[in-house]
mmCIF file of C-alpha atoms in Angstrom:
data_model
loop_
_atom_site.group_PDB
_atom_site.id
_atom_site.type_symbol
_atom_site.label_atom_id
_atom_site.label_comp_id
_atom_site.label_asym_id
_atom_site.label_seq_id
_atom_site.Cartn_x
_atom_site.Cartn_y
_atom_site.Cartn_z
ATOM 1 C CA MET A 1 -126.332 -96.465 72.505
ATOM 2 C CA ARG A 2 -124.410 -96.628 69.622
ATOM 3 C CA SER A 3 -122.288 -93.448 70.992
ATOM 4 C CA ARG A 4 -121.267 -95.463 73.900
ATOM 5 C CA ARG A 5 -120.204 -98.457 72.288
ATOM 6 C CA PHE A 6 -118.388 -96.145 69.829
ATOM 7 C CA ALA A 7 -116.464 -94.493 72.271
ATOM 8 C CA GLY A 8 -115.428 -97.894 73.727
ATOM 9 C CA VAL A 9 -113.403 -98.890 70.668
ATOM 10 C CA LEU A 10 -111.467 -95.409 70.815
ATOM 11 C CA VAL A 11 -107.975 -95.091 72.279
ATOM 12 C CA ALA A 12 -106.223 -91.932 72.518
ATOM 13 C CA VAL A 13 -103.457 -91.019 69.661
ATOM 14 C CA ALA A 14 -100.295 -90.330 71.244
ATOM 15 C CA VAL A 15 -98.703 -87.796 68.718
ATOM 16 C CA VAL A 16 -94.645 -86.619 68.443
ATOM 17 C CA LEU A 17 -94.295 -83.309 70.670
ATOM 18 C CA LEU A 18 -91.477 -80.647 69.563
ATOM 19 C CA PRO A 19 -91.211 -77.885 71.834
ATOM 20 C CA ALA A 20 -90.490 -74.528 69.761
ATOM 21 C CA GLY A 21 -86.999 -73.873 69.364
ATOM 22 C CA CYS A 22 -86.035 -78.323 69.505
ATOM 23 C CA ARG A 23 -83.687 -79.386 67.226
ATOM 24 C CA THR A 24 -84.697 -82.983 67.617
ATOM 25 C CA PRO A 25 -85.894 -84.163 64.255
ATOM 26 C CA SER A 26 -89.883 -85.559 64.075
ATOM 27 C CA SER A 27 -90.558 -89.300 63.946
ATOM 28 C CA GLU A 28 -91.646 -90.585 60.225
ATOM 29 C CA ALA A 29 -93.962 -92.890 62.028
ATOM 30 C CA PRO A 30 -97.600 -92.090 61.354
ATOM 31 C CA ALA A 31 -100.247 -91.287 63.809
ATOM 32 C CA GLY A 32 -102.057 -94.086 65.777
ATOM 33 C CA SER A 33 -105.657 -95.249 65.254
ATOM 34 C CA ALA A 34 -107.780 -97.611 67.054
ATOM 35 C CA ARG A 35 -106.620 -101.394 66.880
ATOM 36 C CA SER A 36 -109.735 -102.672 66.611
ATOM 37 C CA THR A 37 -110.231 -106.095 64.258
ATOM 38 C CA ALA A 38 -113.124 -106.497 61.875
ATOM 39 C CA SER A 39 -115.260 -109.721 61.745
ATOM 40 C CA PRO A 40 -113.435 -112.278 59.866
ATOM 41 C CA ALA A 41 -116.397 -113.697 57.615
ATOM 42 C CA PRO A 42 -117.820 -111.457 54.814
ATOM 43 C CA SER A 43 -121.495 -110.900 55.027
ATOM 44 C CA GLY A 44 -122.140 -110.803 51.366
ATOM 45 C CA PHE A 45 -123.217 -107.316 50.774
ATOM 46 C CA GLY A 46 -120.642 -106.261 48.800
ATOM 47 C CA THR A 47 -118.037 -107.907 46.330
ATOM 48 C CA ARG A 48 -115.445 -106.677 48.219
ATOM 49 C CA PHE A 49 -115.497 -107.100 52.622
ATOM 50 C CA LEU A 50 -116.200 -103.666 54.058
ATOM 51 C CA ALA A 51 -115.552 -101.729 50.749
ATOM 52 C CA VAL A 52 -115.941 -98.073 50.403
ATOM 53 C CA GLY A 53 -119.454 -96.966 51.485
ATOM 54 C CA GLU A 54 -120.433 -100.053 53.133
ATOM 55 C CA CYS A 55 -121.357 -100.155 56.714
ATOM 56 C CA SER A 56 -120.429 -101.954 60.006
ATOM 57 C CA SER A 57 -122.112 -102.834 63.105
ATOM 58 C CA PHE A 58 -120.526 -102.721 66.628
ATOM 59 C CA GLY A 59 -120.644 -105.659 69.078
ATOM 60 C CA THR A 60 -118.845 -107.314 71.863
ATOM 61 C CA ALA A 61 -117.745 -109.997 69.345
ATOM 62 C CA GLY A 62 -116.034 -107.547 66.985
ATOM 63 C CA PHE A 63 -117.234 -105.647 63.878
ATOM 64 C CA THR A 64 -119.774 -107.092 61.258
ATOM 65 C CA GLU A 65 -120.425 -105.790 57.614
ATOM 66 C CA VAL A 66 -124.258 -105.081 57.604
ATOM 67 C CA PRO A 67 -126.381 -103.232 54.962
ATOM 68 C CA CYS A 68 -126.472 -99.339 55.427
ATOM 69 C CA THR A 69 -130.006 -99.617 56.395
ATOM 70 C CA SER A 70 -129.897 -101.702 59.017
ATOM 71 C CA GLU A 71 -130.654 -100.636 62.335
ATOM 72 C CA ARG A 72 -127.422 -102.212 63.683
ATOM 73 C CA ALA A 73 -125.363 -100.185 60.872
ATOM 74 C CA ALA A 74 -123.341 -97.911 63.407
ATOM 75 C CA ALA A 75 -120.195 -96.670 60.848
ATOM 76 C CA ARG A 76 -119.472 -96.288 57.272
ATOM 77 C CA VAL A 77 -116.485 -97.061 55.526
ATOM 78 C CA ILE A 78 -114.687 -93.845 53.758
ATOM 79 C CA ALA A 79 -111.664 -95.280 52.629
ATOM 80 C CA ARG A 80 -110.299 -98.796 52.311
ATOM 81 C CA TYR A 81 -106.629 -99.859 51.531
ATOM 82 C CA ASP A 82 -104.777 -103.160 51.573
ATOM 83 C CA GLY A 83 -101.591 -103.890 53.911
ATOM 84 C CA THR A 84 -100.866 -101.946 57.035
ATOM 85 C CA VAL A 85 -101.497 -98.678 58.125
ATOM 86 C CA ALA A 86 -97.948 -97.961 58.853
ATOM 87 C CA ASP A 87 -96.968 -98.913 55.283
ATOM 88 C CA GLY A 88 -100.325 -97.629 53.626
ATOM 89 C CA PRO A 89 -102.039 -94.227 52.642
ATOM 90 C CA LEU A 90 -103.045 -92.010 55.574
ATOM 91 C CA CYS A 91 -106.692 -92.306 55.993
ATOM 92 C CA PRO A 92 -108.959 -89.138 55.241
ATOM 93 C CA ALA A 93 -108.606 -86.237 58.169
ATOM 94 C CA THR A 94 -111.649 -86.717 59.251
ATOM 95 C CA THR A 95 -111.963 -90.569 60.309
ATOM 96 C CA ASP A 96 -113.026 -91.442 63.522
ATOM 97 C CA PHE A 97 -111.243 -94.593 63.873
ATOM 98 C CA VAL A 98 -109.856 -97.063 61.948
ATOM 99 C CA LEU A 99 -110.802 -100.983 61.524
ATOM 100 C CA HIS A 100 -107.611 -103.478 61.030
ATOM 101 C CA ILE A 101 -108.371 -106.458 58.715
ATOM 102 C CA GLY A 102 -106.250 -109.600 59.288
ATOM 103 C CA ALA A 103 -105.466 -111.641 56.110
ATOM 104 C CA GLN A 104 -108.221 -114.338 56.005
ATOM 105 C CA ARG A 105 -109.446 -117.440 54.474
ATOM 106 C CA ALA A 106 -113.527 -117.683 54.169
ATOM 107 C CA GLY A 107 -115.588 -118.760 51.586
ATOM 108 C CA GLY A 108 -116.571 -116.928 48.536
ATOM 109 C CA GLY A 109 -113.888 -114.275 49.489
ATOM 110 C CA GLU A 110 -113.984 -111.267 47.898
ATOM 111 C CA ASP A 111 -110.987 -112.360 45.600
ATOM 112 C CA GLY A 112 -112.765 -115.518 44.211
ATOM 113 C CA ASP A 113 -110.267 -118.112 45.823
ATOM 114 C CA GLY A 114 -111.770 -117.439 49.512
ATOM 115 C CA THR A 115 -109.358 -115.046 50.694
ATOM 116 C CA ILE A 116 -109.586 -111.705 52.168
ATOM 117 C CA PRO A 117 -106.380 -109.757 52.110
ATOM 118 C CA GLN A 118 -104.464 -107.984 55.070
ATOM 119 C CA GLY A 119 -105.810 -104.129 54.936
ATOM 120 C CA TYR A 120 -107.688 -101.633 56.972
ATOM 121 C CA ALA A 121 -110.753 -99.352 56.481
ATOM 122 C CA CYS A 122 -111.045 -95.792 57.637
ATOM 123 C CA MET A 123 -114.459 -95.394 59.302
ATOM 124 C CA ARG A 124 -116.790 -92.618 59.836
ATOM 125 C CA SER A 125 -119.726 -92.846 62.604
ATOM 126 C CA LEU A 126 -123.284 -92.495 61.128
ATOM 127 C CA GLU A 127 -124.108 -90.330 64.255
ATOM 128 C CA PRO A 128 -122.080 -87.809 66.439
ATOM 129 C CA PRO A 129 -120.023 -87.650 68.225
ATOM 130 C CA HIS A 130 -117.528 -87.546 65.630
ATOM 131 C CA PRO A 131 -113.944 -87.275 67.547
ATOM 132 C CA GLY A 132 -112.293 -87.430 63.611
ATOM 133 C CA ASP A 133 -113.635 -83.606 63.609
ATOM 134 C CA PRO A 134 -111.218 -80.515 64.051
ATOM 135 C CA GLY A 135 -111.491 -80.156 68.184
ATOM 136 C CA GLY A 136 -113.121 -83.556 68.534
ATOM 137 C CA GLY A 137 -110.681 -85.005 70.905
ATOM 138 C CA GLY A 138 -109.963 -88.110 68.889
ATOM 139 C CA GLY A 139 -109.564 -89.863 65.668
ATOM 140 C CA PRO A 140 -106.525 -91.522 64.159
ATOM 141 C CA ARG A 141 -104.986 -88.269 62.772
ATOM 142 C CA THR A 142 -104.427 -84.981 64.389
ATOM 143 C CA ILE A 143 -105.360 -82.165 62.399
ATOM 144 C CA VAL A 144 -105.486 -78.260 62.185
ATOM 145 C CA GLY A 145 -108.175 -77.386 64.752
ATOM 146 C CA ASP A 146 -107.351 -80.227 67.426
ATOM 147 C CA CYS A 147 -106.222 -79.626 70.718
ATOM 148 C CA VAL A 148 -103.788 -81.587 72.601
ATOM 149 C CA TYR A 149 -102.110 -81.713 76.033
ATOM 150 C CA GLY A 150 -98.618 -83.022 77.397
ATOM 151 C CA SER A 151 -98.495 -86.407 78.314
ATOM 152 C CA GLY A 152 -94.806 -86.818 79.049
ATOM 153 C CA ARG A 153 -91.693 -88.060 77.120
ATOM 154 C CA GLY A 154 -91.985 -86.008 74.670
ATOM 155 C CA GLU A 155 -95.285 -86.606 73.600
ATOM 156 C CA VAL A 156 -98.577 -85.186 73.252
ATOM 157 C CA ARG A 157 -102.449 -86.502 73.143
ATOM 158 C CA GLU A 158 -105.262 -85.456 71.787
ATOM 159 C CA THR A 159 -108.279 -83.970 73.923
ATOM 160 C CA ALA A 160 -111.685 -82.114 73.191
ATOM 161 C CA CYS A 161 -111.111 -78.364 72.519
ATOM 162 C CA ASP A 162 -114.115 -77.798 74.276
ATOM 163 C CA GLY A 163 -112.973 -79.010 77.615
ATOM 164 C CA SER A 164 -115.430 -81.924 78.013
ATOM 165 C CA GLY A 165 -112.394 -84.477 77.904
ATOM 166 C CA ARG A 166 -110.657 -86.148 81.066
ATOM 167 C CA ARG A 167 -107.824 -83.535 80.578
ATOM 168 C CA LYS A 168 -108.016 -80.085 79.448
ATOM 169 C CA PRO A 169 -106.560 -79.009 76.017
ATOM 170 C CA GLN A 170 -103.219 -77.126 76.479
ATOM 171 C CA TYR A 171 -102.298 -76.051 72.744
ATOM 172 C CA ARG A 172 -104.286 -76.151 69.686
ATOM 173 C CA VAL A 173 -102.894 -76.662 66.394
ATOM 174 C CA VAL A 174 -103.831 -73.439 64.159
ATOM 175 C CA ARG A 175 -101.597 -74.463 60.595
ATOM 176 C CA ALA A 176 -100.364 -77.336 58.808
ATOM 177 C CA VAL A 177 -96.680 -76.616 57.128
ATOM 178 C CA ALA A 178 -94.386 -78.134 55.111
ATOM 179 C CA SER A 179 -91.446 -77.315 57.639
ATOM 180 C CA ARG A 180 -91.253 -75.759 61.016
ATOM 181 C CA ASP A 181 -89.986 -72.408 59.940
ATOM 182 C CA ALA A 182 -93.111 -72.154 57.937
ATOM 183 C CA CYS A 183 -95.090 -71.637 61.458
ATOM 184 C CA PRO A 184 -95.933 -68.494 62.847
ATOM 185 C CA ALA A 185 -93.826 -66.610 65.223
ATOM 186 C CA SER A 186 -96.522 -67.233 67.995
ATOM 187 C CA THR A 187 -96.106 -70.927 67.838
ATOM 188 C CA ALA A 188 -95.545 -72.811 71.176
ATOM 189 C CA LEU A 189 -94.693 -76.426 70.239
ATOM 190 C CA TYR A 190 -94.385 -78.535 66.859
ATOM 191 C CA VAL A 191 -96.612 -81.331 66.361
ATOM 192 C CA GLN A 192 -96.523 -84.092 63.692
ATOM 193 C CA LEU A 193 -99.320 -84.635 61.339
ATOM 194 C CA GLY A 194 -98.114 -86.453 58.666
ATOM 195 C CA GLY A 195 -99.210 -85.906 55.160
ATOM 196 C CA GLU A 196 -98.182 -83.504 52.627
ATOM 197 C CA HIS A 197 -97.766 -80.745 55.510
ATOM 198 C CA PRO A 198 -96.593 -82.774 58.239
ATOM 199 C CA VAL A 199 -95.664 -79.981 60.854
ATOM 200 C CA GLY A 200 -98.491 -78.844 62.856
ATOM 201 C CA CYS A 201 -98.019 -75.338 64.325
ATOM 202 C CA ALA A 202 -99.460 -75.232 67.822
ATOM 203 C CA ARG A 203 -100.353 -72.113 70.298
ATOM 204 C CA ARG A 204 -100.642 -72.489 74.084
ATOM 205 C CA LEU A 205 -104.288 -71.941 75.078
#
């Protein structure tokens, strides 16, 4: 049951695609993420709403913080940042999805004044499947080992490397480097990854 609910919150991640030899500079925008919203009220299980190590449930009304020992627990926070994804640090490479937390006022808030600041939580499901794993076909980041297919307009989207996704994989990211000239000669296209090694060298499958 958890895996079916989990799949429902994921969205395809569009990634900038640069064919080998293309002179167009890559975009500076970070990779996308699941645009899900956390529950507007903290549960009281920690001093900070959805702090690192805490867990959330999945439900039709959104995401609620619950004890990690609860039967309702479905995902764990592996990183938590204030601000927005566009302006903040990248989530860890194997993040399954991202929860966006809007600034809220709630009684007994984490700042002592009833305020929950805007932020985002990088989540890892407690059970498989893990779309954020290399080749898993999802997650907010594209990493080494992931597979992609051309989606048009100079973009690619992730898909499962084992062919279980809706689209068959066309390329696999085999290396992450600082610049395109560091990719091997067999590189068929460059994929924007972000981070310290923002260029993904992908070979055709």
